[in-house]
CSV table of C-alpha atoms in Angstrom, one decimal:
chain,number,residue,atom,x,y,z
A,9,UNK,CA,-66.2,-14.9,20.3
A,10,UNK,CA,-66.0,-17.3,17.3
A,11,UNK,CA,-68.4,-20.3,17.4
A,12,UNK,CA,-67.0,-23.2,19.2
A,13,UNK,CA,-66.3,-26.4,17.3
A,14,UNK,CA,-69.4,-28.5,16.8
A,15,UNK,CA,-71.8,-25.5,17.1
A,16,UNK,CA,-71.4,-24.0,13.5
A,17,UNK,CA,-74.7,-23.5,11.9
A,18,UNK,CA,-75.0,-23.9,8.1
A,19,UNK,CA,-75.2,-20.5,6.4
A,20,UNK,CA,-73.9,-18.8,9.6
A,21,UNK,CA,-70.3,-19.9,9.4
A,22,UNK,CA,-69.0,-16.2,9.9
A,23,UNK,CA,-71.4,-15.4,12.7
A,24,UNK,CA,-70.0,-14.9,16.2
A,25,UNK,CA,-71.3,-15.6,19.7
A,26,UNK,CA,-72.4,-12.7,22.0
A,27,UNK,CA,-71.1,-13.4,25.5
A,28,UNK,CA,-73.4,-12.9,28.6
A,29,UNK,CA,-70.3,-12.9,30.9
A,30,UNK,CA,-66.6,-12.2,30.7
A,31,UNK,CA,-64.3,-15.1,30.1
A,32,UNK,CA,-60.8,-15.4,31.4
A,33,UNK,CA,-58.3,-13.9,29.1
A,34,UNK,CA,-60.6,-11.3,27.5
A,35,UNK,CA,-59.6,-7.6,27.7
A,36,UNK,CA,-62.7,-6.7,29.5
A,37,UNK,CA,-62.4,-9.6,32.0
A,38,UNK,CA,-60.2,-7.7,34.6
A,39,UNK,CA,-62.6,-4.7,34.7
A,40,UNK,CA,-65.6,-7.1,35.0
A,41,UNK,CA,-64.0,-9.0,37.9
A,42,UNK,CA,-63.0,-5.7,39.8
A,43,UNK,CA,-66.6,-4.3,39.5
A,44,UNK,CA,-67.9,-7.6,40.8
A,45,UNK,CA,-65.6,-7.8,43.8
A,46,UNK,CA,-65.9,-4.0,44.4
A,47,UNK,CA,-69.7,-4.2,44.5
A,48,UNK,CA,-69.4,-7.2,47.0
A,49,UNK,CA,-67.0,-5.5,49.4
A,50,UNK,CA,-68.9,-2.2,49.4
A,51,UNK,CA,-72.3,-4.1,49.9
A,52,UNK,CA,-70.8,-5.6,53.0
A,53,UNK,CA,-69.8,-2.3,54.7
A,54,UNK,CA,-66.3,-2.0,53.4
A,55,UNK,CA,-65.3,1.5,52.2
A,56,UNK,CA,-62.7,1.7,49.2
A,57,UNK,CA,-59.9,4.1,49.8
A,58,UNK,CA,-60.2,7.4,48.1
A,59,UNK,CA,-56.5,7.4,47.2
A,60,UNK,CA,-56.0,3.8,45.9
A,61,UNK,CA,-58.4,1.3,44.3
A,62,UNK,CA,-56.9,-1.7,46.2
A,63,UNK,CA,-57.4,-1.1,49.9
A,64,UNK,CA,-60.8,-1.4,51.6
A,65,UNK,CA,-61.5,-0.8,55.3
A,66,UNK,CA,-64.2,-1.3,57.9
A,67,UNK,CA,-64.2,0.9,61.0
A,68,UNK,CA,-66.5,0.7,63.9
A,69,UNK,CA,-65.9,1.9,67.6
A,70,UNK,CA,-62.1,1.3,67.5
A,71,UNK,CA,-62.3,-1.8,65.6
A,72,UNK,CA,-60.9,-2.0,62.1
A,73,UNK,CA,-60.7,-4.5,59.3
A,74,UNK,CA,-58.5,-4.0,56.2
A,75,UNK,CA,-58.6,-5.8,52.9
A,76,UNK,CA,-55.9,-5.4,50.3
A,77,UNK,CA,-57.0,-6.5,46.8
A,78,UNK,CA,-54.5,-7.5,44.2
A,79,UNK,CA,-56.6,-9.0,41.3
A,80,UNK,CA,-58.1,-12.2,43.0
A,81,UNK,CA,-55.6,-12.4,45.9
A,82,UNK,CA,-57.2,-10.8,48.9
A,83,UNK,CA,-55.1,-10.1,52.2
A,84,UNK,CA,-57.4,-9.6,55.2
A,85,UNK,CA,-56.3,-8.1,58.6
A,86,UNK,CA,-57.6,-6.2,61.5
A,87,UNK,CA,-58.4,-6.3,65.2
A,88,UNK,CA,-62.0,-7.6,64.8
A,89,UNK,CA,-61.9,-11.3,64.7
A,90,UNK,CA,-65.6,-11.8,64.5
A,91,UNK,CA,-66.0,-9.4,61.5
A,92,UNK,CA,-63.1,-11.1,59.7
A,93,UNK,CA,-64.5,-14.5,60.2
A,94,UNK,CA,-67.9,-13.3,59.0
A,95,UNK,CA,-66.4,-11.7,55.9
A,96,UNK,CA,-64.5,-14.9,55.0
A,97,UNK,CA,-67.8,-16.8,55.3
A,98,UNK,CA,-69.5,-14.3,53.0
A,99,UNK,CA,-66.6,-14.6,50.5
A,100,UNK,CA,-66.9,-18.4,50.5
A,101,UNK,CA,-70.6,-18.1,49.7
A,102,UNK,CA,-70.2,-15.8,46.7
A,103,UNK,CA,-66.8,-17.1,45.3
A,104,UNK,CA,-64.6,-20.1,45.1
A,105,UNK,CA,-62.2,-19.3,47.8
A,106,UNK,CA,-59.3,-20.8,49.6
A,107,UNK,CA,-58.5,-19.7,53.1
A,108,UNK,CA,-54.6,-20.0,53.6
A,109,UNK,CA,-54.6,-19.0,57.2
A,110,UNK,CA,-52.0,-16.7,58.5
A,111,UNK,CA,-50.0,-14.8,55.9
A,112,UNK,CA,-46.8,-16.6,54.9
A,113,UNK,CA,-46.4,-15.8,51.2
A,114,UNK,CA,-47.9,-12.8,49.4
A,115,UNK,CA,-47.0,-11.5,45.9
A,116,UNK,CA,-43.6,-13.4,46.1
A,117,UNK,CA,-42.8,-12.0,49.4
A,118,UNK,CA,-42.4,-14.4,52.5
A,119,UNK,CA,-43.6,-13.2,56.0
A,120,UNK,CA,-42.4,-14.7,59.2
A,121,UNK,CA,-43.9,-13.7,62.6
A,122,UNK,CA,-41.4,-12.9,65.2
A,123,UNK,CA,-41.8,-11.7,68.9
A,124,UNK,CA,-40.5,-8.3,67.8
A,125,UNK,CA,-42.6,-8.0,64.6
A,126,UNK,CA,-43.0,-9.4,61.1
A,127,UNK,CA,-39.9,-10.3,59.0
A,128,UNK,CA,-40.2,-9.8,55.3
A,129,UNK,CA,-37.9,-11.5,52.7
A,130,UNK,CA,-37.8,-12.8,49.2
A,131,UNK,CA,-35.5,-15.7,49.6
A,132,UNK,CA,-37.5,-18.1,47.4
A,133,UNK,CA,-38.1,-15.6,44.7
A,134,UNK,CA,-34.4,-14.7,44.6
A,135,UNK,CA,-33.5,-18.4,44.3
A,136,UNK,CA,-35.9,-18.6,41.4
A,137,UNK,CA,-34.3,-15.6,39.6
A,138,UNK,CA,-30.9,-17.2,40.0
A,139,UNK,CA,-32.0,-20.5,38.5
A,140,UNK,CA,-33.7,-18.6,35.6
A,141,UNK,CA,-30.5,-16.7,34.9
A,142,UNK,CA,-28.4,-19.9,35.2
A,143,UNK,CA,-26.5,-18.5,38.3
A,144,UNK,CA,-27.7,-20.8,41.0
A,145,UNK,CA,-24.2,-22.2,41.6
A,146,UNK,CA,-22.4,-18.9,41.5
A,147,UNK,CA,-20.5,-17.5,44.4
A,148,UNK,CA,-22.1,-14.9,46.5
A,149,UNK,CA,-20.8,-11.2,46.6
A,150,UNK,CA,-20.2,-9.1,49.6
A,151,UNK,CA,-21.3,-6.0,47.7
A,152,UNK,CA,-24.4,-5.4,45.4
A,153,UNK,CA,-21.9,-4.8,42.4
A,154,UNK,CA,-18.3,-4.7,41.5
A,155,UNK,CA,-17.0,-0.9,42.0
A,156,UNK,CA,-14.7,-1.2,39.0
A,157,UNK,CA,-17.0,-2.9,36.5
A,158,UNK,CA,-17.6,-1.1,33.2
A,159,UNK,CA,-20.5,-2.2,31.1
A,160,UNK,CA,-20.0,-2.4,27.4
A,161,UNK,CA,-21.5,-4.0,24.3
A,162,UNK,CA,-20.6,-7.6,23.9
A,163,UNK,CA,-20.0,-8.6,20.3
A,164,UNK,CA,-18.2,-11.8,20.7
A,165,UNK,CA,-21.1,-14.0,22.1
A,166,UNK,CA,-24.5,-14.6,20.8
A,167,UNK,CA,-27.0,-11.7,21.4
A,168,UNK,CA,-28.9,-12.0,24.6
A,169,UNK,CA,-32.6,-12.4,24.2
A,170,UNK,CA,-34.2,-9.0,25.1
A,171,UNK,CA,-37.4,-10.4,26.5
A,172,UNK,CA,-35.5,-12.8,28.9
A,173,UNK,CA,-33.3,-9.9,30.0
A,174,UNK,CA,-36.2,-7.6,30.8
A,175,UNK,CA,-38.0,-10.3,32.6
A,176,UNK,CA,-34.9,-10.8,34.9
A,177,UNK,CA,-34.5,-7.0,35.3
A,178,UNK,CA,-38.3,-6.8,36.3
A,179,UNK,CA,-37.8,-9.5,38.9
A,180,UNK,CA,-34.7,-7.6,40.3
A,181,UNK,CA,-36.8,-4.4,40.6
A,182,UNK,CA,-39.4,-6.5,42.6
A,183,UNK,CA,-36.5,-7.7,44.8
A,184,UNK,CA,-35.5,-4.1,45.7
A,185,UNK,CA,-38.7,-3.9,47.7
A,186,UNK,CA,-37.2,-6.0,50.4
A,187,UNK,CA,-33.5,-5.3,49.5
A,188,UNK,CA,-33.1,-1.6,48.9
A,189,UNK,CA,-29.4,-2.0,49.1
A,190,UNK,CA,-29.5,-3.5,45.6
A,191,UNK,CA,-31.3,-0.5,44.1
A,192,UNK,CA,-28.3,1.2,42.6
A,193,UNK,CA,-27.1,-2.0,40.9
A,194,UNK,CA,-30.5,-2.7,39.5
A,195,UNK,CA,-30.9,0.8,38.2
A,196,UNK,CA,-27.5,0.6,36.5
A,197,UNK,CA,-28.5,-2.6,34.6
A,198,UNK,CA,-32.0,-1.3,34.0
A,199,UNK,CA,-31.0,2.2,32.7
A,200,UNK,CA,-34.4,3.9,33.2
A,201,UNK,CA,-36.0,6.2,35.8
A,202,UNK,CA,-37.4,4.8,39.0
A,203,UNK,CA,-40.7,6.7,38.4
A,204,UNK,CA,-42.9,4.9,35.8
A,205,UNK,CA,-43.6,8.2,34.1
A,206,UNK,CA,-42.4,11.7,33.6
A,207,UNK,CA,-44.0,14.9,32.2
A,208,UNK,CA,-42.9,18.3,31.2
A,209,UNK,CA,-43.9,21.5,32.9
A,210,UNK,CA,-47.0,23.2,31.4
A,211,UNK,CA,-45.0,26.6,31.4
A,212,UNK,CA,-41.5,27.6,30.8
A,213,UNK,CA,-39.7,28.4,34.1
A,214,UNK,CA,-38.2,31.8,34.1
A,215,UNK,CA,-35.5,31.1,36.7
A,216,UNK,CA,-34.1,28.1,38.6
A,217,UNK,CA,-36.0,29.1,41.7
A,218,UNK,CA,-39.3,28.8,39.8
A,219,UNK,CA,-38.3,25.4,38.5
A,220,UNK,CA,-37.5,24.2,42.0
A,221,UNK,CA,-40.7,25.4,43.3
A,222,UNK,CA,-42.5,23.5,40.6
A,223,UNK,CA,-40.6,20.4,41.5
A,224,UNK,CA,-41.5,21.0,45.1
A,225,UNK,CA,-45.2,21.1,44.1
A,226,UNK,CA,-44.9,17.7,42.5
A,227,UNK,CA,-43.3,16.2,45.5
A,228,UNK,CA,-46.0,17.8,47.8
A,229,UNK,CA,-48.7,16.1,45.7
A,230,UNK,CA,-47.2,12.7,46.5
A,231,UNK,CA,-46.9,13.5,50.2
A,232,UNK,CA,-50.6,14.6,50.2
A,233,UNK,CA,-51.5,11.3,48.4
A,234,UNK,CA,-49.6,9.2,50.9
A,235,UNK,CA,-51.2,11.2,53.9
A,236,UNK,CA,-54.7,10.6,52.5
A,237,UNK,CA,-53.9,6.8,52.0
A,238,UNK,CA,-52.6,6.4,55.6
A,239,UNK,CA,-55.7,8.2,56.8
A,240,UNK,CA,-58.0,5.8,54.9
A,241,UNK,CA,-56.1,3.0,56.6
A,242,UNK,CA,-56.7,4.3,60.0
A,243,UNK,CA,-53.0,5.5,60.5
A,244,UNK,CA,-52.4,9.0,62.0
A,245,UNK,CA,-49.6,11.0,60.5
A,246,UNK,CA,-48.4,13.9,62.6
């Protein structure tokens, strides 16, 4: 890190400071924070999932406590109230923490508790996207998209900013988590695969049957991963 203003030493103007801890914004800061919170949680009897780096679980004689970690946002749930309260107390001793009580908002998703279960929606986030796109006053549509629309290059108006467009599309992709009925319309304006990556086969398939078996293998891998993840969370899959 460059020397801060007022701390320059004569003859050492080009010297830099060696940090003793990570600062916010540095590329190594996320890893340093994750190592810190991971050590803390495992020290307090929580086991990290073998299938994902975010979920942690504590199980003891029918009691279970789950912690989902997203950077510095922790979601704590379970059927062991005493253990949950104890963990919250330990977290407050180690970190500057705010307890927001029962979950109402998490990762731009709203949660409402009902007698029949938990209702999830993204109304506030959708309203924010509409304002960002300048469409807050537009009329609603009964279908996700016009069935007769044909997209084409627009040469008459100023070119749309690519960064803004990609930001809006990314927000719409997030909306499909609670509104899967909009997935087709979002994929049409996104024009990319749903999966974040693709790869070629290591060998050339000699027949369509062999290619299908290889594709089935990739799907089976995902199923095994999901089964292991549910097992770590205490959910039995039959």
